[in-house]
Coordinates of C-alpha atoms and ligand atoms in Angstrom, one line a residue:
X1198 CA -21.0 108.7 -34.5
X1199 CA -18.8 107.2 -36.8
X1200 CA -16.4 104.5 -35.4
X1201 CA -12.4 104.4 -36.4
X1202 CA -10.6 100.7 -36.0
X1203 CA -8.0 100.9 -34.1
X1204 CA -5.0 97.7 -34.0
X1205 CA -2.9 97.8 -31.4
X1206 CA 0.5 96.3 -31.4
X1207 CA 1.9 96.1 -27.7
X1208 CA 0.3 95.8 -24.6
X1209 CA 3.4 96.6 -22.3
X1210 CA 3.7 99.7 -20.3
X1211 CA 2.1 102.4 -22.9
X1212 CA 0.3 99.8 -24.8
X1213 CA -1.7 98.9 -21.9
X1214 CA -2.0 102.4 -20.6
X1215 CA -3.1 103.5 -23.8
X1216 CA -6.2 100.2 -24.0
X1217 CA -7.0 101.4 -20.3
X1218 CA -7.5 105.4 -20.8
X1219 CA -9.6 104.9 -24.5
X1220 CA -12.1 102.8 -22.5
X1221 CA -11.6 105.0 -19.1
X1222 CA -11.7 108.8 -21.2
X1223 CA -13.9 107.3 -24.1
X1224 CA -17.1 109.6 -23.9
X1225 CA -14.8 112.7 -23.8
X1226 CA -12.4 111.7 -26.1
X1227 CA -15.5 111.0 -28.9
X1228 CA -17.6 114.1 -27.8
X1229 CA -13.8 116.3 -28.6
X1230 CA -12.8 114.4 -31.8
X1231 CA -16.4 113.8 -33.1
X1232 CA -15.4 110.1 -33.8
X1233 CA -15.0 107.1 -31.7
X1234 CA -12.0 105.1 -31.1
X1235 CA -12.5 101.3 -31.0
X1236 CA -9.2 98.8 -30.2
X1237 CA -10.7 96.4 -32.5
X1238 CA -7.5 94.2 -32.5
X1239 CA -4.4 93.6 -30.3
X1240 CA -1.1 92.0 -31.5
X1241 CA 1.4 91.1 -28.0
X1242 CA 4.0 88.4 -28.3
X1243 CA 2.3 86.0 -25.4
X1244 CA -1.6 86.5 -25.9
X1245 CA -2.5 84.0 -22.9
X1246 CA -0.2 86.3 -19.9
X1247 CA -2.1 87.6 -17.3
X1248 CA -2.0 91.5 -18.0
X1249 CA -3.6 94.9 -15.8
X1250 CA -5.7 95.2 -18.6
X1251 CA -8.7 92.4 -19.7
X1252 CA -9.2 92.9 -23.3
X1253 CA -11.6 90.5 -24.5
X1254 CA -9.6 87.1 -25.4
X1255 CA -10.8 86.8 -29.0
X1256 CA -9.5 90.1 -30.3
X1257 CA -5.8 89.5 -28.9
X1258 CA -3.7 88.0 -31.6
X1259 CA 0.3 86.7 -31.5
X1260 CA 0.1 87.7 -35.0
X1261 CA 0.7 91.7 -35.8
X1262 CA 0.2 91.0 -39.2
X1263 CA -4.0 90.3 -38.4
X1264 CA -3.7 93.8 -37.5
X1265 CA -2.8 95.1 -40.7
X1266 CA -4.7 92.9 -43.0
X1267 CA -8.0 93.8 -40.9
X1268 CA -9.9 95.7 -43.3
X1269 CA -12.3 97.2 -40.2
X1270 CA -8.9 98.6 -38.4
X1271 CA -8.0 102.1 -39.8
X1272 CA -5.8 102.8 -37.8
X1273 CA -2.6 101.1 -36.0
X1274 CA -0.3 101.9 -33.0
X1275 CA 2.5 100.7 -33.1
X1276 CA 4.1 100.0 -29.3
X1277 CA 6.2 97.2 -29.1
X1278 CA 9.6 98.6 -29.2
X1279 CA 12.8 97.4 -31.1
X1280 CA 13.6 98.2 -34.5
X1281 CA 13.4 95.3 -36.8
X1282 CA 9.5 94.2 -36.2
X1283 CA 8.4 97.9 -35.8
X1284 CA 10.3 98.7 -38.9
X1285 CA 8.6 95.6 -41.3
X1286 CA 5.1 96.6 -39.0
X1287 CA 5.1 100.3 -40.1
X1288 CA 6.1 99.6 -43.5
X1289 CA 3.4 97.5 -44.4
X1290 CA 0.9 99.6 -42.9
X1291 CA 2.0 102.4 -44.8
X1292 CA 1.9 100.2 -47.8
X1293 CA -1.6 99.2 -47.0
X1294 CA -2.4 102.9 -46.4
X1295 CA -3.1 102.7 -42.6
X1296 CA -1.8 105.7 -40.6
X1297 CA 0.2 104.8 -37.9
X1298 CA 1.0 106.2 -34.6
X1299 CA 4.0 105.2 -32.6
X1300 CA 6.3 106.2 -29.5
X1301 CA 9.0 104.2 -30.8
X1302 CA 12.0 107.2 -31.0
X1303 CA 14.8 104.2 -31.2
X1304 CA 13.3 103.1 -34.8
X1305 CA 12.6 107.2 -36.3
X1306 CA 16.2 108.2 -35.1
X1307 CA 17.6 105.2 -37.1
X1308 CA 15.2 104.3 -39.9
X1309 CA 13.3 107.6 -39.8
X1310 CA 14.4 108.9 -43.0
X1311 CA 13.0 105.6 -44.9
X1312 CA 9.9 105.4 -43.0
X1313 CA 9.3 109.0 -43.4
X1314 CA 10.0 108.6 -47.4
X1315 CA 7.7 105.4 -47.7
X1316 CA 4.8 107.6 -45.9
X1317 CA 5.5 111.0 -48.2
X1318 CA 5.5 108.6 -51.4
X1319 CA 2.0 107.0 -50.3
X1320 CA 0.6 110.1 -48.7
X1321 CA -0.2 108.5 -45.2
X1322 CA 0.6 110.4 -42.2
X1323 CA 2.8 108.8 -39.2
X1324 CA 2.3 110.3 -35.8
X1325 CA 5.3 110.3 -33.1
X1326 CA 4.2 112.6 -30.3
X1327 CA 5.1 109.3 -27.3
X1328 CA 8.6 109.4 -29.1
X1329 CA 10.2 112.3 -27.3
X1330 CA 9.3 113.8 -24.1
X1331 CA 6.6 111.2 -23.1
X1332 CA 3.8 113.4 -22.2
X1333 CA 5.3 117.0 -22.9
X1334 CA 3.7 118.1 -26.4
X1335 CA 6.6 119.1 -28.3
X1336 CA 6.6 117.6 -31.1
X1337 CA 3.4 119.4 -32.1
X1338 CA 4.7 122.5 -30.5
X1339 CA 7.8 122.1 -32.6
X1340 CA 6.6 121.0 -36.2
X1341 CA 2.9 123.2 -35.7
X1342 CA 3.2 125.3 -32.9
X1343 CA 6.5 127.0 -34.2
X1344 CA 5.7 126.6 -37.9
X1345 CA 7.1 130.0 -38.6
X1346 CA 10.3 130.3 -36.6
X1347 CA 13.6 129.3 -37.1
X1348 CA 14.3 127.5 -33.9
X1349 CA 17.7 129.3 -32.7
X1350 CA 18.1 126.8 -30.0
X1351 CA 16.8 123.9 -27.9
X1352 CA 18.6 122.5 -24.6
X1353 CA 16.7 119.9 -23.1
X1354 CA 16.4 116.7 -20.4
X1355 CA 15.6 114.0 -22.6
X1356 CA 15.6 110.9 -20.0
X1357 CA 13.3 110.2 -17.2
X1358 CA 15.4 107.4 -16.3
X1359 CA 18.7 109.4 -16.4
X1360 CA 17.6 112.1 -14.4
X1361 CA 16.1 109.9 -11.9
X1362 CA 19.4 108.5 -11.6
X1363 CA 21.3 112.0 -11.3
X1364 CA 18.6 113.0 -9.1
X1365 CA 18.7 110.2 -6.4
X1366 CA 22.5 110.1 -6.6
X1367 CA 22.2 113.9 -5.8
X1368 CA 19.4 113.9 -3.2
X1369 CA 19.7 110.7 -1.5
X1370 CA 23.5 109.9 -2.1
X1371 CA 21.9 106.8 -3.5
X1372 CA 24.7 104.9 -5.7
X1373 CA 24.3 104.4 -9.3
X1374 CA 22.8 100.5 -9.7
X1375 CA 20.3 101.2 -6.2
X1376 CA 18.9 104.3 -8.4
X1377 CA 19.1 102.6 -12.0
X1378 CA 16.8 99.7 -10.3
X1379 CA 14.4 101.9 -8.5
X1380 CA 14.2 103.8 -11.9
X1381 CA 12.8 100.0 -13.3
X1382 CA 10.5 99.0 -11.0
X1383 CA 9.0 102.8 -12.0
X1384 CA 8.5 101.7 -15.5
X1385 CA 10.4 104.5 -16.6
X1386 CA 13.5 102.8 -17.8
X1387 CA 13.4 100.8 -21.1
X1388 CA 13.6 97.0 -20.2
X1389 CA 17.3 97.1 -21.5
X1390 CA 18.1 100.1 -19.7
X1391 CA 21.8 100.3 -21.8
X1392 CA 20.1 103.3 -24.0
X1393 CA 18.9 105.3 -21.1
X1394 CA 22.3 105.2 -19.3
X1395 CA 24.5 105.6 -22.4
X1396 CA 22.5 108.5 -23.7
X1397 CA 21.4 106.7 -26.3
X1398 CA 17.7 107.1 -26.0
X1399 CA 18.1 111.1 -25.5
X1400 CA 20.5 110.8 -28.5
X1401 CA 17.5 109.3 -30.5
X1402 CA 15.1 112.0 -29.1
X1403 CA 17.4 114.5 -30.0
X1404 CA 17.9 113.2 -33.7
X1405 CA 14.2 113.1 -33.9
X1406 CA 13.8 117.0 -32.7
X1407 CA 16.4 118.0 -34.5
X1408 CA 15.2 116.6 -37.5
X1409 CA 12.1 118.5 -37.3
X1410 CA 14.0 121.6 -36.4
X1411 CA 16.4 121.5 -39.6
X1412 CA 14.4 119.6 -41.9
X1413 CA 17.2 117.2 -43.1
X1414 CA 17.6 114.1 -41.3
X1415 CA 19.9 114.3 -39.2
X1416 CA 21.8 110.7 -38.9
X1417 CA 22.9 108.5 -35.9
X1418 CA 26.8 109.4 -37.2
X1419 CA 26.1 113.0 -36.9
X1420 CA 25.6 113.4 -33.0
X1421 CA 27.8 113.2 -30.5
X1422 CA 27.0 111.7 -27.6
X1423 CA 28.1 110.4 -23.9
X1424 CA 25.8 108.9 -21.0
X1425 CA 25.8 109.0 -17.0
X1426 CA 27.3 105.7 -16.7
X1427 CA 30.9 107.1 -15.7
X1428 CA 29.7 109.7 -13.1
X1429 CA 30.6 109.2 -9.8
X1430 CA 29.7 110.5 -6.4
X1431 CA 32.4 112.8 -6.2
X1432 CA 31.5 114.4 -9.8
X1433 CA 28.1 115.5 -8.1
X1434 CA 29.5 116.1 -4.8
X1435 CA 32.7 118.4 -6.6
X1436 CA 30.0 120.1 -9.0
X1437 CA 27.8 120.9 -6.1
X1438 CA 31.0 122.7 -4.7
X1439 CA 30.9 124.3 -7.5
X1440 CA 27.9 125.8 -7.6
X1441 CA 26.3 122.9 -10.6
X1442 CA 23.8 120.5 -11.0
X1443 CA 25.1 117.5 -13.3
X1444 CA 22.4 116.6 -16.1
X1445 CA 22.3 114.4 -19.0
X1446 CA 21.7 117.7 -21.9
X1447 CA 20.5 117.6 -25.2
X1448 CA 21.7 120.8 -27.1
X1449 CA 20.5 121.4 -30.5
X1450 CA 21.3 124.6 -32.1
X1451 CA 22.6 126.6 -35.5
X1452 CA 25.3 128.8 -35.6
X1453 CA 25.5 132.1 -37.8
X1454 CA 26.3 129.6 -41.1
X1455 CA 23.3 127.4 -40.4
X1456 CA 25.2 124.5 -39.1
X1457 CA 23.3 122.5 -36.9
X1458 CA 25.1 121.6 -33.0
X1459 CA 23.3 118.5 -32.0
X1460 CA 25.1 116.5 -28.8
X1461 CA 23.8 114.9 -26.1
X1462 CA 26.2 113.9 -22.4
X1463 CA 26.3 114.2 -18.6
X1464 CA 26.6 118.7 -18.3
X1465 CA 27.2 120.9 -15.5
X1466 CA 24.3 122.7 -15.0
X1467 CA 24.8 126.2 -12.9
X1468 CA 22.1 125.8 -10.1
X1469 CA 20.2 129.0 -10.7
X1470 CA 19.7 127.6 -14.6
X1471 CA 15.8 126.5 -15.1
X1472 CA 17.3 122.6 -16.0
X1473 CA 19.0 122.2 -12.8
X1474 CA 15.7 122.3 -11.0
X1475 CA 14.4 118.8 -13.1
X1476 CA 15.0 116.6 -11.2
X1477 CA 13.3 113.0 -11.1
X1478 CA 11.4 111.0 -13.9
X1479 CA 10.6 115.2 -15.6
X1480 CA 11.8 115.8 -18.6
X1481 CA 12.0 120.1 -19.7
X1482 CA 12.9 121.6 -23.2
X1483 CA 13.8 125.3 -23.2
X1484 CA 13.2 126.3 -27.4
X1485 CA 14.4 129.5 -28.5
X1486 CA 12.3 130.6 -32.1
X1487 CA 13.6 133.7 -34.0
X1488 CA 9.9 134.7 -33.6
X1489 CA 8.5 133.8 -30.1
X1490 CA 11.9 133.9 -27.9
X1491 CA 12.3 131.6 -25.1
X1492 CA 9.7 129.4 -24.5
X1493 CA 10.1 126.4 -21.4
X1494 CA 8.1 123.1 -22.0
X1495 CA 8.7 120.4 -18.3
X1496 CA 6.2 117.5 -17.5
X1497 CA 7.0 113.3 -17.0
X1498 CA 9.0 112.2 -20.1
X1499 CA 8.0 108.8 -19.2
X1500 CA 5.7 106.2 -17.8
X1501 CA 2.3 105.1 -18.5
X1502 CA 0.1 107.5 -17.8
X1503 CA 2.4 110.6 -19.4
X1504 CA 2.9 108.6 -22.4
X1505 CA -0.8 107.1 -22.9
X1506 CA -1.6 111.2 -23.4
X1507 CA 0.6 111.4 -26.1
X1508 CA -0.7 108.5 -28.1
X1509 CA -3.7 109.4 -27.5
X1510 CA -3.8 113.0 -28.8
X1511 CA -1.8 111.5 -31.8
X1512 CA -4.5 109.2 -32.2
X1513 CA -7.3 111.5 -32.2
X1514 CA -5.4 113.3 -35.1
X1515 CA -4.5 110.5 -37.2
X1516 CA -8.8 109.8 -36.5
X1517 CA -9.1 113.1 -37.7
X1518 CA -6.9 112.8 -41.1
X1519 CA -8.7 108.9 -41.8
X1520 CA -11.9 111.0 -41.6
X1521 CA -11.5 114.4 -42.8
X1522 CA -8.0 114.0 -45.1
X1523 CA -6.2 117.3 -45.0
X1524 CA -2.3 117.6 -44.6
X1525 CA -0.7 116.3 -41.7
X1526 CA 2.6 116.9 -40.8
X1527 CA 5.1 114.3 -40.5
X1528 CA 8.7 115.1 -41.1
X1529 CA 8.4 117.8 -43.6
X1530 CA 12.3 118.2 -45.2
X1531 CA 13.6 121.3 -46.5
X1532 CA 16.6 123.1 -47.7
X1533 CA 17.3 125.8 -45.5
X1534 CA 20.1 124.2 -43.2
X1535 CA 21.5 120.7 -44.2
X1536 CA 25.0 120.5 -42.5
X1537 CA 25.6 119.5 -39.1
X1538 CA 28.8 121.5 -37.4
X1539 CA 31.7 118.5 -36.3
X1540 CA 31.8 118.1 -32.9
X1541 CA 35.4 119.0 -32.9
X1542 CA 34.1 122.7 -33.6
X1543 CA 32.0 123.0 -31.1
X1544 CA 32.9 125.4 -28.3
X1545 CA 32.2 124.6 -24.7
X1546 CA 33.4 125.6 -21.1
X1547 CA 34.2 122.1 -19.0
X1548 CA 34.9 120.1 -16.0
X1549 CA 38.0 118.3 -15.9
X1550 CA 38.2 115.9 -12.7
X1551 CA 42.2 114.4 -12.6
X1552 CA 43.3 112.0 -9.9
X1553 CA 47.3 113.0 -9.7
X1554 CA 50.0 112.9 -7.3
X1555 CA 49.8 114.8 -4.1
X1556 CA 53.1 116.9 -4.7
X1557 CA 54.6 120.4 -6.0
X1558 CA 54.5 121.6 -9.6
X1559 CA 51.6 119.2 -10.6
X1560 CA 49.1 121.9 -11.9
X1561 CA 51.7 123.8 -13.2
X1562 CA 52.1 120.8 -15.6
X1563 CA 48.6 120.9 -16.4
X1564 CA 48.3 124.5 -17.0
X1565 CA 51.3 124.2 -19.2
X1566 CA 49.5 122.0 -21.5
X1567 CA 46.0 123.7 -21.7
X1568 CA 48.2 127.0 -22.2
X1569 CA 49.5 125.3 -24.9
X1570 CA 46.8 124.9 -26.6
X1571 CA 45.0 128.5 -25.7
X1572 CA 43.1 127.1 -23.5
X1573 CA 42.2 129.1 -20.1
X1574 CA 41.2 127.5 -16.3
X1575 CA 38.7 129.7 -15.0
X1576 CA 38.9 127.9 -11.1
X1577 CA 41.0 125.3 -9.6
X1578 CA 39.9 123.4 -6.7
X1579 CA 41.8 120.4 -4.8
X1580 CA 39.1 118.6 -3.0
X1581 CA 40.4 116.9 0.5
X1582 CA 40.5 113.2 0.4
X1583 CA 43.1 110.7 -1.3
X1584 CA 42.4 107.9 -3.9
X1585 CA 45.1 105.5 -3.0
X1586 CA 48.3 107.3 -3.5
X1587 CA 46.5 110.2 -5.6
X1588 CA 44.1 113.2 -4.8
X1589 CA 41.4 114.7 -6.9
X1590 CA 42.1 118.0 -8.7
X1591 CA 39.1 119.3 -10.3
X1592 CA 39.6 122.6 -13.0
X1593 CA 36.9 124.4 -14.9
X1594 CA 38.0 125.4 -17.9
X1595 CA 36.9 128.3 -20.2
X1596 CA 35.0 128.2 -23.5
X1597 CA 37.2 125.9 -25.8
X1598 CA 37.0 124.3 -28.8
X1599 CA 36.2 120.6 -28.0
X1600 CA 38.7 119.1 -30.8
X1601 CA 41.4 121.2 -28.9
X1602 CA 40.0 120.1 -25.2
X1603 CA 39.9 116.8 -26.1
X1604 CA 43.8 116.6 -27.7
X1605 CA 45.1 118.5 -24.2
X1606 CA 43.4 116.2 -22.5
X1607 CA 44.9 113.1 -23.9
X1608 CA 48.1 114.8 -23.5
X1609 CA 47.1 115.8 -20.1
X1610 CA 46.2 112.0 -19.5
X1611 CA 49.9 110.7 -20.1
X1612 CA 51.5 112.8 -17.7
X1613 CA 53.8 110.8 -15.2
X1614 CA 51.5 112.8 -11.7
X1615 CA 48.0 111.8 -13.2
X1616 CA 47.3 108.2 -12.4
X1617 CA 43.5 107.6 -13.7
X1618 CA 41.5 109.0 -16.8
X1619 CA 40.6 112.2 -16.4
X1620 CA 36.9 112.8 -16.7
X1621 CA 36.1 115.2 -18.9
X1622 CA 32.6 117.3 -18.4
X1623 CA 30.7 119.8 -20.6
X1624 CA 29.2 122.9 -18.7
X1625 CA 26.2 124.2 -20.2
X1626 CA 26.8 127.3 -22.0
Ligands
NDP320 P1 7.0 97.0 -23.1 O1 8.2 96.1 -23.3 O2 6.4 97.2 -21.8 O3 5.8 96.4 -24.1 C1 6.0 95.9 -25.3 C2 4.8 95.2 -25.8 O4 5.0 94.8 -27.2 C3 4.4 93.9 -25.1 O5 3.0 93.8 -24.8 C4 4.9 92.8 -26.0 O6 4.1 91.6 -25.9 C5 4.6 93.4 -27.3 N1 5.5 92.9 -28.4 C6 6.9 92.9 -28.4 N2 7.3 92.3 -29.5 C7 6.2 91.9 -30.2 C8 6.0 91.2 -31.4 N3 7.0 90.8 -32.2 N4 4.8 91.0 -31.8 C9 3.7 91.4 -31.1 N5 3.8 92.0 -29.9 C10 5.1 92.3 -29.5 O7 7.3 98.4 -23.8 P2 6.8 99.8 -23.5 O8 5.4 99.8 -23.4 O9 7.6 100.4 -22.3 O10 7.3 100.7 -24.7 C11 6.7 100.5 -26.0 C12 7.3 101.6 -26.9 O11 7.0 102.9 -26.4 C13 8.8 101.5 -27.1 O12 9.2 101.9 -28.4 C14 9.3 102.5 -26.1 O13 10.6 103.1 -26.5 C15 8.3 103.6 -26.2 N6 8.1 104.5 -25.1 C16 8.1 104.0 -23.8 C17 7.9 104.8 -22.7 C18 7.8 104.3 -21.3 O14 7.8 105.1 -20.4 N7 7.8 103.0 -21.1 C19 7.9 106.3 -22.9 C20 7.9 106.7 -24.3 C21 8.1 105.8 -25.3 P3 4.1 90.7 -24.5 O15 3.4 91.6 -23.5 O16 3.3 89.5 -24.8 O17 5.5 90.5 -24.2
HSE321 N1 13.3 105.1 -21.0 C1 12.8 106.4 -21.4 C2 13.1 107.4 -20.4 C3 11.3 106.3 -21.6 O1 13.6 107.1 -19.3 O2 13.0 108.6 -20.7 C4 10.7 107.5 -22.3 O3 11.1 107.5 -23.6

């Protein structure tokens, strides 16, 4: 059987689980693909740490660059995270003609639409499956599976780390940090978890999905985006009231002029909607094609083992397109859509929390202002409990234009009776 080099840049969490599952799965994964995978190199930062996985010493490097002059590697994974490295790493292995697989979403949703030119120009294929949704298949869903739909929608949990947050702040009442460090010692949170709680790394997902979707890249300017960071426990406790689940939502859709929605942040969730019941490390995607209709995708969006599957399956097609050629499809851009809608035209029932002053005529002056700007409350409730000298007053508000919600609320915000910033929540719609 013939045997594809692999080089392996990253022996962390996935890099480690991917060295682990070749050796563990190897007899099925060559009897399926008809080739074998062999890690013939691996480049890590430290080569002497003590790891869970014992390559043998000699092919380890501290050099990634061994990796890519190697003329026995054919193929190279890319799993060390960042963006400058992986950027300079993929580049040159394009240059040098080497597919490259990689679960990096950070570097695609900034740098994509270079890499993704560099790869078109030299007719080498770059495989992302790891890069959104861990172990759920969807970028193959999306790019192969779908091929002939226009994708109508796509809502989605994006985060393991976020929702294991939201989930254990639901559940257990657990505070924010006790839940963001349990969510670490998982593995699922990046090791600067910044991204995962300032939706960041579901913004780069979504980018990435979107992307595909359109086909025009759809730039880090052109989503709009707001993390878990500011929710408290009264937000989950007041939505629960309510009858909502809080989750960090990716929406994704076109509108009847082909504009493209794309905006990621902390939504109510009605709790008899499919995304309310993710909870933990799952990710879910509901996709909505012009062809097939609804379609629900859920599994763990992170960690070793979920993510190991998708490089793996990536890996077995890029073995695949070193052996047989064919086309493989990358980022594939078109002309169809193109434009992104501003967020400011968006439309969108919310949540608006205010702390104000426990006295007569105070959501009268709120009313007044939302009125103002046609802007309807569709319930009112006035939770018991003071914050210092104010009480919460939570409103959900009918569909709105966000540009307009977003001006009443500012207004709303330098009222005399409301004494902290209002936080301002999309519900899913
Ligand atoms: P880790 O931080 O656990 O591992 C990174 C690895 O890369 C380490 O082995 C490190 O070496 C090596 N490395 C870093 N910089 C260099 C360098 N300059 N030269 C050579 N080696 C280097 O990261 P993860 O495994 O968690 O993530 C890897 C990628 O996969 C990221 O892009 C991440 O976003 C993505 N991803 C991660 C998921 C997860 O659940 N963890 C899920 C989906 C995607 P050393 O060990 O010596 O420090
Ligand atoms: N930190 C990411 C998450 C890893 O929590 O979803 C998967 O990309």
């Amino acid at each position: 059987m013939e045997r594809i080099g692999i080089g392996l840049a990253g022996l962390g969490t996935v890099g480690a689980g991917v060295y682990k599952h070749l050796i563990q799965n190897r007899v099925l994964i060559s009897e399926r693909v008809g080739l074998e995978l062999a890690v013939r190199r691996i480049a890590v930062r430290n080569p002497d740490m003590v790891r869970t996985v014992h390559p043998p010493r000699e092919i380890v490097t501290g050099r990634w660059e061994e990796l890519i002059e190697d003329p026995a590697i054919n193929i190279l994974v890319e799993l060390m995270g960042g963006i400058d490295t992986p950027y300079q790493f993929m580049m040159r292995a394009l240059d040098a003609g080497k597919a490259v697989v990689t679960g990096n979403k950070a570097l695609l949703a900034e740098r994509g639409f270079e890499i993704f030119e560099k790869a078109a120009d030299k007719g080498v294929p770059i495989f992302f499956e790891a890069a959104v949704a861990g172990g759920i298949p969807i970028i193959k869903s999306i790019r192969e599976g779908f091929i002939g739909n226009h994708i109508e929608s796509i809502h989605a949990i994006l985060n393991g780390t976020s929702n294991y947050i939201l989930s254990r702040m639901t559940e257990e009442s657990m505070d924010f940090p006790e839940a963001l460090r349990e969510a670490q010692e998982q593995g699922y949170a990046e090791a600067d978890p910044t991204l995962d709680v300032n939706g960041w790394d579901a913004a780069h997902k979504a980018i990435i999905l979107a992307s595909l979707a359109y086909g025009f890249w759809v730039g880090t300017s052109q989503i709009h985006v707001a993390g878990i960071d500011p929710i408290t426990a009264s937000d989950i406790r007041f939505a629960d009231r309510l009858g909502y689940r809080i989750k960090l939502v990716a929406t994704i859709r076109t509108n009847r002029d082909s504009l493209v929605e794309a905006h990621v942040h902390p939504t109510l969730v009605p709790k008899q909607h499919v995304l309310a019941s993710v909870n933990g490390v799952f990710n879910a995607l509901m996709v909505r094609g012009d062809i097939v209709g609804d379609t629900l995708f859920y599994g763990r969006g992170a960690g070793q083992d979920p993510t190991t599957s998708s490089v793996i399956s990536d890996l077995a097609q890029a073995a695949i397109w070193y052996d047989s050629g064919g086309k493989a499809f990358g980022f594939t851009p078109h002309g169809l859509y193109g434009k992104c809608l501003p967020i400011e035209r968006v439309s969108s029932g919310y949540y608006l929390r205010l702390s104000v002053v426990d006295e007569p005529g105070v959501l009268a002056q709120v009313a007044s202002i939302l009125g103002s700007h046609q802007i309807g409350i569709s319930s009112v409730i006035q939770p018991e409990g003071h914050e210092g000298d104010a009480v919460p007053l939570v409103l959900i508000i009918h569909d709105a234009p966000f540009g307009k919600m977003w001006t009443a609320v500012q207004r709303i915000q330098s009222l005399a009776c409301v004494k902290a910033s209002p936080m301002l929540l999309w519900v899913l719609s």
